[in-house]
């Protein structure tokens, strides 16, 4: 893949209800308004095989395997997602906006699930290899606020496998994402997600503009 024509890979991360899905859509629209091809995708999922694994994981079917087994399943889904969706899109010059990626495995299975960091790092090396995101936006809000937002959106539906965890689990996740951002400041940016959606979108756009210069990116041909 020629570095000059390759698209850019942006991930959004953070705890439940931080507003990742809302902001991924807004970012997609903004990038498209510049004439760029954009592929908005999500994890777990983003390809037919990975969506099938999503069902198995979020229903709680895979919970008896523990964080180690779940990390492997997320990894299997991620390999298929990269191979069939993300890498082909980047290769043709599209920008990929992905709601969650490998940092979620680090935070949920690694830190909150107590898996050894070396194990998670090795798995990430095998699964992601050189295909790390160009930019990761970490949407940060207190766990209580995120859980309230997620519950409101869900209405009467039941919580999924991870939403059902206790508040302390979600507070640990918040810290884990902030620690990832501190450890990799060149790749990550922390966004205050407590603000109204339009202000969060503006903060995201100023980071995307400053770091990835989308206005100068090559546009798809006729
Ligand atoms: N997981 C994992 O353990 N390991 C992994 O490797 C991966 C994932 C990849 C996926 O669930 C689960 O899998 C996830 C981690 C785990 N844990 N859980 N649960 P998912 O895809 O179904 O859900 P999610 O990724 O956690 O997203 P979410 O809970 O749907 O939240 P969100 O996308 O960040 O939020 P949203 O849908 O954009 O907004 C939530 C509500 O808040 C909605 O009503 C909005 O209108 C509202 N909202 C959004 N922004 C604002 C602002 N700024 N102010 C006020 N209200 C707002």
mmCIF file of C-alpha atoms and ligand atoms in Angstrom:
data_model
loop_
_atom_site.group_PDB
_atom_site.id
_atom_site.type_symbol
_atom_site.label_atom_id
_atom_site.label_comp_id
_atom_site.label_asym_id
_atom_site.label_seq_id
_atom_site.Cartn_x
_atom_site.Cartn_y
_atom_site.Cartn_z
ATOM 1 C CA UNK A 1 0.000 0.000 0.000
ATOM 2 C CA UNK A 2 1.544 3.351 -0.997
ATOM 3 C CA UNK A 3 1.794 5.618 2.069
ATOM 4 C CA UNK A 4 0.609 8.619 0.027
ATOM 5 C CA UNK A 5 -2.691 7.071 -1.056
ATOM 6 C CA UNK A 6 -3.471 4.975 2.032
ATOM 7 C CA UNK A 7 -6.507 6.215 3.980
ATOM 8 C CA UNK A 8 -6.436 6.981 7.685
ATOM 9 C CA UNK A 9 -7.582 4.745 10.532
ATOM 10 C CA UNK A 10 -9.371 6.480 13.426
ATOM 11 C CA UNK A 11 -10.765 4.667 16.458
ATOM 12 C CA UNK A 12 -13.092 5.897 19.187
ATOM 13 C CA UNK A 13 -12.729 4.392 22.639
ATOM 14 C CA UNK A 14 -14.086 4.899 26.126
ATOM 15 C CA UNK A 15 -16.555 3.501 28.620
ATOM 16 C CA UNK A 16 -20.230 2.750 28.188
ATOM 17 C CA UNK A 17 -22.432 5.636 27.115
ATOM 18 C CA UNK A 18 -19.502 7.971 26.430
ATOM 19 C CA UNK A 19 -21.055 8.904 23.080
ATOM 20 C CA UNK A 20 -18.778 6.954 20.732
ATOM 21 C CA UNK A 21 -21.547 5.906 18.342
ATOM 22 C CA UNK A 22 -22.996 9.429 18.154
ATOM 23 C CA UNK A 23 -19.559 10.944 17.525
ATOM 24 C CA UNK A 24 -18.479 8.269 15.033
ATOM 25 C CA UNK A 25 -21.492 9.215 12.878
ATOM 26 C CA UNK A 26 -20.745 12.932 13.154
ATOM 27 C CA UNK A 27 -17.110 12.391 12.238
ATOM 28 C CA UNK A 28 -18.125 10.264 9.257
ATOM 29 C CA UNK A 29 -20.412 13.065 7.999
ATOM 30 C CA UNK A 30 -17.735 15.726 8.459
ATOM 31 C CA UNK A 31 -15.088 13.719 6.593
ATOM 32 C CA UNK A 32 -17.562 12.905 3.810
ATOM 33 C CA UNK A 33 -18.334 16.622 3.443
ATOM 34 C CA UNK A 34 -14.684 17.026 2.382
ATOM 35 C CA UNK A 35 -15.219 14.504 -0.427
ATOM 36 C CA UNK A 36 -13.447 11.627 1.307
ATOM 37 C CA UNK A 37 -14.648 8.035 1.156
ATOM 38 C CA UNK A 38 -15.423 6.954 4.726
ATOM 39 C CA UNK A 39 -16.063 3.490 6.129
ATOM 40 C CA UNK A 40 -17.701 3.648 9.561
ATOM 41 C CA UNK A 41 -17.472 0.385 11.398
ATOM 42 C CA UNK A 42 -17.501 -1.058 14.926
ATOM 43 C CA UNK A 43 -16.153 -3.726 17.220
ATOM 44 C CA UNK A 44 -16.937 -6.343 18.100
ATOM 45 C CA UNK A 45 -18.257 -6.785 14.580
ATOM 46 C CA UNK A 46 -17.699 -4.916 11.344
ATOM 47 C CA UNK A 47 -17.673 -7.996 9.084
ATOM 48 C CA UNK A 48 -20.146 -10.888 8.774
ATOM 49 C CA UNK A 49 -17.980 -13.375 10.694
ATOM 50 C CA UNK A 50 -17.108 -10.854 13.383
ATOM 51 C CA UNK A 51 -20.782 -9.872 13.789
ATOM 52 C CA UNK A 52 -21.562 -13.542 14.469
ATOM 53 C CA UNK A 53 -18.918 -13.569 17.213
ATOM 54 C CA UNK A 54 -20.364 -10.294 18.582
ATOM 55 C CA UNK A 55 -23.612 -12.101 19.269
ATOM 56 C CA UNK A 56 -21.813 -14.894 21.118
ATOM 57 C CA UNK A 57 -19.777 -12.511 23.261
ATOM 58 C CA UNK A 58 -22.358 -9.844 24.162
ATOM 59 C CA UNK A 59 -25.095 -12.376 24.929
ATOM 60 C CA UNK A 60 -22.870 -13.753 27.698
ATOM 61 C CA UNK A 61 -22.536 -17.126 25.935
ATOM 62 C CA UNK A 62 -18.730 -16.812 26.030
ATOM 63 C CA UNK A 63 -18.503 -15.511 29.630
ATOM 64 C CA UNK A 64 -17.740 -18.987 31.087
ATOM 65 C CA UNK A 65 -14.474 -18.973 29.104
ATOM 66 C CA UNK A 66 -13.345 -16.038 31.287
ATOM 67 C CA UNK A 67 -11.452 -12.909 30.199
ATOM 68 C CA UNK A 68 -8.754 -15.016 28.505
ATOM 69 C CA UNK A 69 -11.232 -16.847 26.285
ATOM 70 C CA UNK A 70 -13.146 -13.645 25.590
ATOM 71 C CA UNK A 71 -9.911 -11.851 24.610
ATOM 72 C CA UNK A 72 -9.200 -14.623 22.105
ATOM 73 C CA UNK A 73 -12.713 -14.352 20.671
ATOM 74 C CA UNK A 74 -12.414 -10.561 20.359
ATOM 75 C CA UNK A 75 -9.058 -11.211 18.672
ATOM 76 C CA UNK A 76 -10.542 -13.699 16.190
ATOM 77 C CA UNK A 77 -13.283 -11.205 15.335
ATOM 78 C CA UNK A 78 -10.691 -8.426 14.944
ATOM 79 C CA UNK A 79 -8.564 -10.461 12.518
ATOM 80 C CA UNK A 80 -11.583 -10.978 10.256
ATOM 81 C CA UNK A 81 -12.647 -7.334 10.613
ATOM 82 C CA UNK A 82 -9.165 -6.138 9.645
ATOM 83 C CA UNK A 83 -8.842 -8.557 6.740
ATOM 84 C CA UNK A 84 -12.243 -8.063 5.184
ATOM 85 C CA UNK A 85 -13.208 -4.485 6.059
ATOM 86 C CA UNK A 86 -10.511 -2.222 7.481
ATOM 87 C CA UNK A 87 -7.376 -3.042 5.484
ATOM 88 C CA UNK A 88 -9.085 -3.157 2.049
ATOM 89 C CA UNK A 89 -10.726 0.216 2.801
ATOM 90 C CA UNK A 90 -7.435 1.834 3.842
ATOM 91 C CA UNK A 91 -5.718 0.380 0.781
ATOM 92 C CA UNK A 92 -8.159 2.083 -1.599
ATOM 93 C CA UNK A 93 -7.711 5.399 0.218
ATOM 94 C CA UNK A 94 -10.858 5.380 2.383
ATOM 95 C CA UNK A 95 -10.846 6.773 5.907
ATOM 96 C CA UNK A 96 -11.970 4.232 8.480
ATOM 97 C CA UNK A 97 -13.839 5.399 11.592
ATOM 98 C CA UNK A 98 -14.134 2.515 14.045
ATOM 99 C CA UNK A 99 -16.230 2.436 17.237
ATOM 100 C CA UNK A 100 -13.898 0.487 19.605
ATOM 101 C CA UNK A 101 -10.803 -1.535 18.679
ATOM 102 C CA UNK A 102 -7.820 -3.129 20.437
ATOM 103 C CA UNK A 103 -7.727 -0.606 23.312
ATOM 104 C CA UNK A 104 -11.057 -2.045 24.452
ATOM 105 C CA UNK A 105 -9.401 -5.462 24.831
ATOM 106 C CA UNK A 106 -6.582 -3.853 26.812
ATOM 107 C CA UNK A 107 -9.070 -2.087 29.103
ATOM 108 C CA UNK A 108 -11.916 -4.631 29.459
ATOM 109 C CA UNK A 109 -10.154 -8.005 29.335
ATOM 110 C CA UNK A 110 -6.691 -6.771 30.328
ATOM 111 C CA UNK A 111 -7.058 -4.257 33.140
ATOM 112 C CA UNK A 112 -10.668 -4.800 34.298
ATOM 113 C CA UNK A 113 -10.507 -8.555 33.597
ATOM 114 C CA UNK A 114 -7.110 -8.924 35.315
ATOM 115 C CA UNK A 115 -5.315 -10.541 32.391
ATOM 116 C CA UNK A 116 -1.532 -10.075 32.490
ATOM 117 C CA UNK A 117 -0.450 -7.060 30.408
ATOM 118 C CA UNK A 118 2.188 -9.166 28.632
ATOM 119 C CA UNK A 119 -0.482 -11.646 27.481
ATOM 120 C CA UNK A 120 -2.719 -8.885 26.111
ATOM 121 C CA UNK A 121 0.240 -7.176 24.425
ATOM 122 C CA UNK A 122 1.335 -10.440 22.770
ATOM 123 C CA UNK A 123 -2.200 -11.128 21.550
ATOM 124 C CA UNK A 124 -2.427 -7.590 20.148
ATOM 125 C CA UNK A 125 0.889 -8.083 18.372
ATOM 126 C CA UNK A 126 -0.441 -11.245 16.726
ATOM 127 C CA UNK A 127 -3.889 -9.840 15.873
ATOM 128 C CA UNK A 128 -3.175 -6.199 14.993
ATOM 129 C CA UNK A 129 0.541 -6.281 14.151
ATOM 130 C CA UNK A 130 1.516 -3.118 12.283
ATOM 131 C CA UNK A 131 -2.119 -2.068 11.708
ATOM 132 C CA UNK A 132 -2.607 0.138 14.762
ATOM 133 C CA UNK A 133 -4.877 3.160 14.372
ATOM 134 C CA UNK A 134 -3.391 6.458 13.174
ATOM 135 C CA UNK A 135 -5.475 8.251 15.793
ATOM 136 C CA UNK A 136 -7.451 7.075 18.813
ATOM 137 C CA UNK A 137 -10.009 9.405 20.379
ATOM 138 C CA UNK A 138 -10.643 8.477 24.002
ATOM 139 C CA UNK A 139 -14.032 9.819 25.036
ATOM 140 C CA UNK A 140 -13.862 10.407 28.753
ATOM 141 C CA UNK A 141 -16.772 10.721 31.188
ATOM 142 C CA UNK A 142 -17.366 9.583 34.780
ATOM 143 C CA UNK A 143 -18.568 5.976 34.839
ATOM 144 C CA UNK A 144 -21.825 6.907 36.633
ATOM 145 C CA UNK A 145 -22.791 9.354 33.870
ATOM 146 C CA UNK A 146 -21.966 6.905 31.110
ATOM 147 C CA UNK A 147 -23.980 4.123 32.719
ATOM 148 C CA UNK A 148 -26.960 6.471 33.153
ATOM 149 C CA UNK A 149 -26.769 7.478 29.488
ATOM 150 C CA UNK A 150 -26.513 3.831 28.389
ATOM 151 C CA UNK A 151 -29.497 2.844 30.597
ATOM 152 C CA UNK A 152 -31.590 5.711 29.201
ATOM 153 C CA UNK A 153 -30.797 4.732 25.620
ATOM 154 C CA UNK A 154 -31.569 1.088 26.335
ATOM 155 C CA UNK A 155 -35.004 1.859 27.814
ATOM 156 C CA UNK A 156 -36.572 -1.329 29.113
ATOM 157 C CA UNK A 157 -34.149 -3.694 27.319
ATOM 158 C CA UNK A 158 -31.714 -5.759 29.423
ATOM 159 C CA UNK A 159 -28.070 -4.805 29.974
ATOM 160 C CA UNK A 160 -25.494 -6.733 27.935
ATOM 161 C CA UNK A 161 -22.638 -8.828 29.335
ATOM 162 C CA UNK A 162 -20.414 -5.805 30.127
ATOM 163 C CA UNK A 163 -23.049 -3.189 30.979
ATOM 164 C CA UNK A 164 -24.183 -5.506 33.767
ATOM 165 C CA UNK A 165 -20.823 -5.292 35.594
ATOM 166 C CA UNK A 166 -20.617 -3.276 38.858
ATOM 167 C CA UNK A 167 -19.747 0.426 39.013
ATOM 168 C CA UNK A 168 -16.191 -0.314 40.249
ATOM 169 C CA UNK A 169 -15.543 -2.286 37.027
ATOM 170 C CA UNK A 170 -16.543 0.760 34.962
ATOM 171 C CA UNK A 171 -14.435 3.110 37.088
ATOM 172 C CA UNK A 172 -11.460 0.810 36.498
ATOM 173 C CA UNK A 173 -12.159 0.968 32.768
ATOM 174 C CA UNK A 174 -12.131 4.756 32.774
ATOM 175 C CA UNK A 175 -8.721 4.774 34.460
ATOM 176 C CA UNK A 176 -7.446 2.127 32.033
ATOM 177 C CA UNK A 177 -8.393 4.209 28.971
ATOM 178 C CA UNK A 178 -6.792 7.333 30.485
ATOM 179 C CA UNK A 179 -3.627 5.340 31.199
ATOM 180 C CA UNK A 180 -3.497 4.156 27.570
ATOM 181 C CA UNK A 181 -3.768 7.797 26.452
ATOM 182 C CA UNK A 182 -0.941 8.828 28.788
ATOM 183 C CA UNK A 183 1.262 5.974 27.608
ATOM 184 C CA UNK A 184 0.696 6.701 23.892
ATOM 185 C CA UNK A 185 0.126 10.451 23.504
ATOM 186 C CA UNK A 186 1.174 10.442 19.849
ATOM 187 C CA UNK A 187 -1.621 8.057 18.883
ATOM 188 C CA UNK A 188 -4.271 9.033 21.448
ATOM 189 C CA UNK A 189 -6.202 12.163 22.389
ATOM 190 C CA UNK A 190 -8.539 12.454 25.374
ATOM 191 C CA UNK A 191 -11.831 14.194 24.628
ATOM 192 C CA UNK A 192 -14.082 15.606 27.364
ATOM 193 C CA UNK A 193 -17.311 13.758 26.546
ATOM 194 C CA UNK A 194 -19.408 15.408 29.278
ATOM 195 C CA UNK A 195 -20.012 18.415 27.043
ATOM 196 C CA UNK A 196 -23.013 18.653 24.696
ATOM 197 C CA UNK A 197 -22.665 16.516 21.539
ATOM 198 C CA UNK A 198 -21.889 19.478 19.268
ATOM 199 C CA UNK A 199 -19.033 20.603 21.538
ATOM 200 C CA UNK A 200 -17.645 17.064 21.707
ATOM 201 C CA UNK A 201 -17.803 16.908 17.894
ATOM 202 C CA UNK A 202 -15.942 20.234 17.630
ATOM 203 C CA UNK A 203 -13.223 19.017 20.008
ATOM 204 C CA UNK A 204 -12.845 15.818 17.979
ATOM 205 C CA UNK A 205 -12.659 17.734 14.716
ATOM 206 C CA UNK A 206 -9.940 20.045 15.959
ATOM 207 C CA UNK A 207 -7.801 17.008 16.898
ATOM 208 C CA UNK A 208 -8.487 15.259 13.561
ATOM 209 C CA UNK A 209 -7.620 18.408 11.620
ATOM 210 C CA UNK A 210 -4.452 19.067 13.575
ATOM 211 C CA UNK A 211 -3.131 15.509 13.490
ATOM 212 C CA UNK A 212 -4.320 14.075 10.180
ATOM 213 C CA UNK A 213 -4.927 17.102 7.929
ATOM 214 C CA UNK A 214 -7.965 15.631 6.127
ATOM 215 C CA UNK A 215 -8.383 18.625 3.788
ATOM 216 C CA UNK A 216 -5.080 17.716 2.078
ATOM 217 C CA UNK A 217 -5.882 13.999 1.782
ATOM 218 C CA UNK A 218 -6.252 12.534 -1.736
ATOM 219 C CA UNK A 219 -9.946 12.257 -2.762
ATOM 220 C CA UNK A 220 -11.405 9.239 -4.595
ATOM 221 C CA UNK A 221 -11.240 9.501 -8.385
ATOM 222 C CA UNK A 222 -14.354 9.897 -10.619
HETATM 223 N N1 LIG B 1 -15.645 -5.022 24.349
HETATM 224 C C1 LIG B 1 -14.659 -5.697 25.040
HETATM 225 O O1 LIG B 1 -14.864 -6.081 26.190
HETATM 226 N N2 LIG B 1 -13.480 -5.956 24.426
HETATM 227 C C2 LIG B 1 -13.200 -5.579 23.155
HETATM 228 O O2 LIG B 1 -12.104 -5.836 22.637
HETATM 229 C C3 LIG B 1 -14.235 -4.870 22.444
HETATM 230 C C4 LIG B 1 -15.432 -4.617 23.075
HETATM 231 C C5 LIG B 1 -13.989 -4.419 21.040
HETATM 232 C C6 LIG B 1 -19.606 -3.615 23.028
HETATM 233 O O3 LIG B 1 -20.823 -3.113 23.308
HETATM 234 C C7 LIG B 1 -19.084 -4.177 24.330
HETATM 235 O O4 LIG B 1 -17.971 -5.031 24.070
HETATM 236 C C8 LIG B 1 -18.570 -3.058 25.196
HETATM 237 C C9 LIG B 1 -17.110 -3.359 25.423
HETATM 238 C C10 LIG B 1 -16.941 -4.766 24.992
HETATM 239 N N3 LIG B 1 -19.174 -3.036 26.452
HETATM 240 N N4 LIG B 1 -20.332 -2.916 26.701
HETATM 241 N N5 LIG B 1 -21.416 -2.875 26.961
HETATM 242 P P1 LIG B 1 -21.625 -2.129 22.377
HETATM 243 O O5 LIG B 1 -20.948 -1.969 21.058
HETATM 244 O O6 LIG B 1 -23.016 -2.624 22.355
HETATM 245 O O7 LIG B 1 -21.664 -0.851 23.254
HETATM 246 P P2 LIG B 1 -20.552 0.240 23.590
HETATM 247 O O8 LIG B 1 -19.422 0.177 22.655
HETATM 248 O O9 LIG B 1 -20.241 0.176 25.029
HETATM 249 O O10 LIG B 1 -21.252 1.567 23.243
HETATM 250 P P3 LIG B 1 -22.446 2.191 23.987
HETATM 251 O O11 LIG B 1 -22.703 1.746 25.359
HETATM 252 O O12 LIG B 1 -23.560 1.943 23.059
HETATM 253 O O13 LIG B 1 -22.034 3.659 24.188
HETATM 254 P P4 LIG B 1 -21.540 4.781 23.190
HETATM 255 O O14 LIG B 1 -21.510 4.318 21.756
HETATM 256 O O15 LIG B 1 -20.286 5.317 23.741
HETATM 257 O O16 LIG B 1 -22.661 5.874 23.367
HETATM 258 P P5 LIG B 1 -23.814 6.383 22.345
HETATM 259 O O17 LIG B 1 -24.656 5.223 21.911
HETATM 260 O O18 LIG B 1 -23.233 7.246 21.324
HETATM 261 O O19 LIG B 1 -24.624 7.287 23.371
HETATM 262 C C11 LIG B 1 -25.269 6.710 24.488
HETATM 263 C C12 LIG B 1 -26.480 7.589 24.864
HETATM 264 O O20 LIG B 1 -25.999 8.846 25.351
HETATM 265 C C13 LIG B 1 -27.401 7.888 23.677
HETATM 266 O O21 LIG B 1 -28.716 7.941 24.137
HETATM 267 C C14 LIG B 1 -26.932 9.273 23.230
HETATM 268 O O22 LIG B 1 -27.952 10.018 22.613
HETATM 269 C C15 LIG B 1 -26.501 9.906 24.547
HETATM 270 N N6 LIG B 1 -25.393 10.850 24.369
HETATM 271 C C16 LIG B 1 -24.335 10.709 23.521
HETATM 272 N N7 LIG B 1 -23.515 11.781 23.636
HETATM 273 C C17 LIG B 1 -24.062 12.588 24.570
HETATM 274 C C18 LIG B 1 -23.659 13.831 25.120
HETATM 275 N N8 LIG B 1 -22.529 14.442 24.716
HETATM 276 N N9 LIG B 1 -24.428 14.380 26.072
HETATM 277 C C19 LIG B 1 -25.570 13.756 26.483
HETATM 278 N N10 LIG B 1 -26.014 12.584 25.993
HETATM 279 C C20 LIG B 1 -25.263 11.995 25.041
#
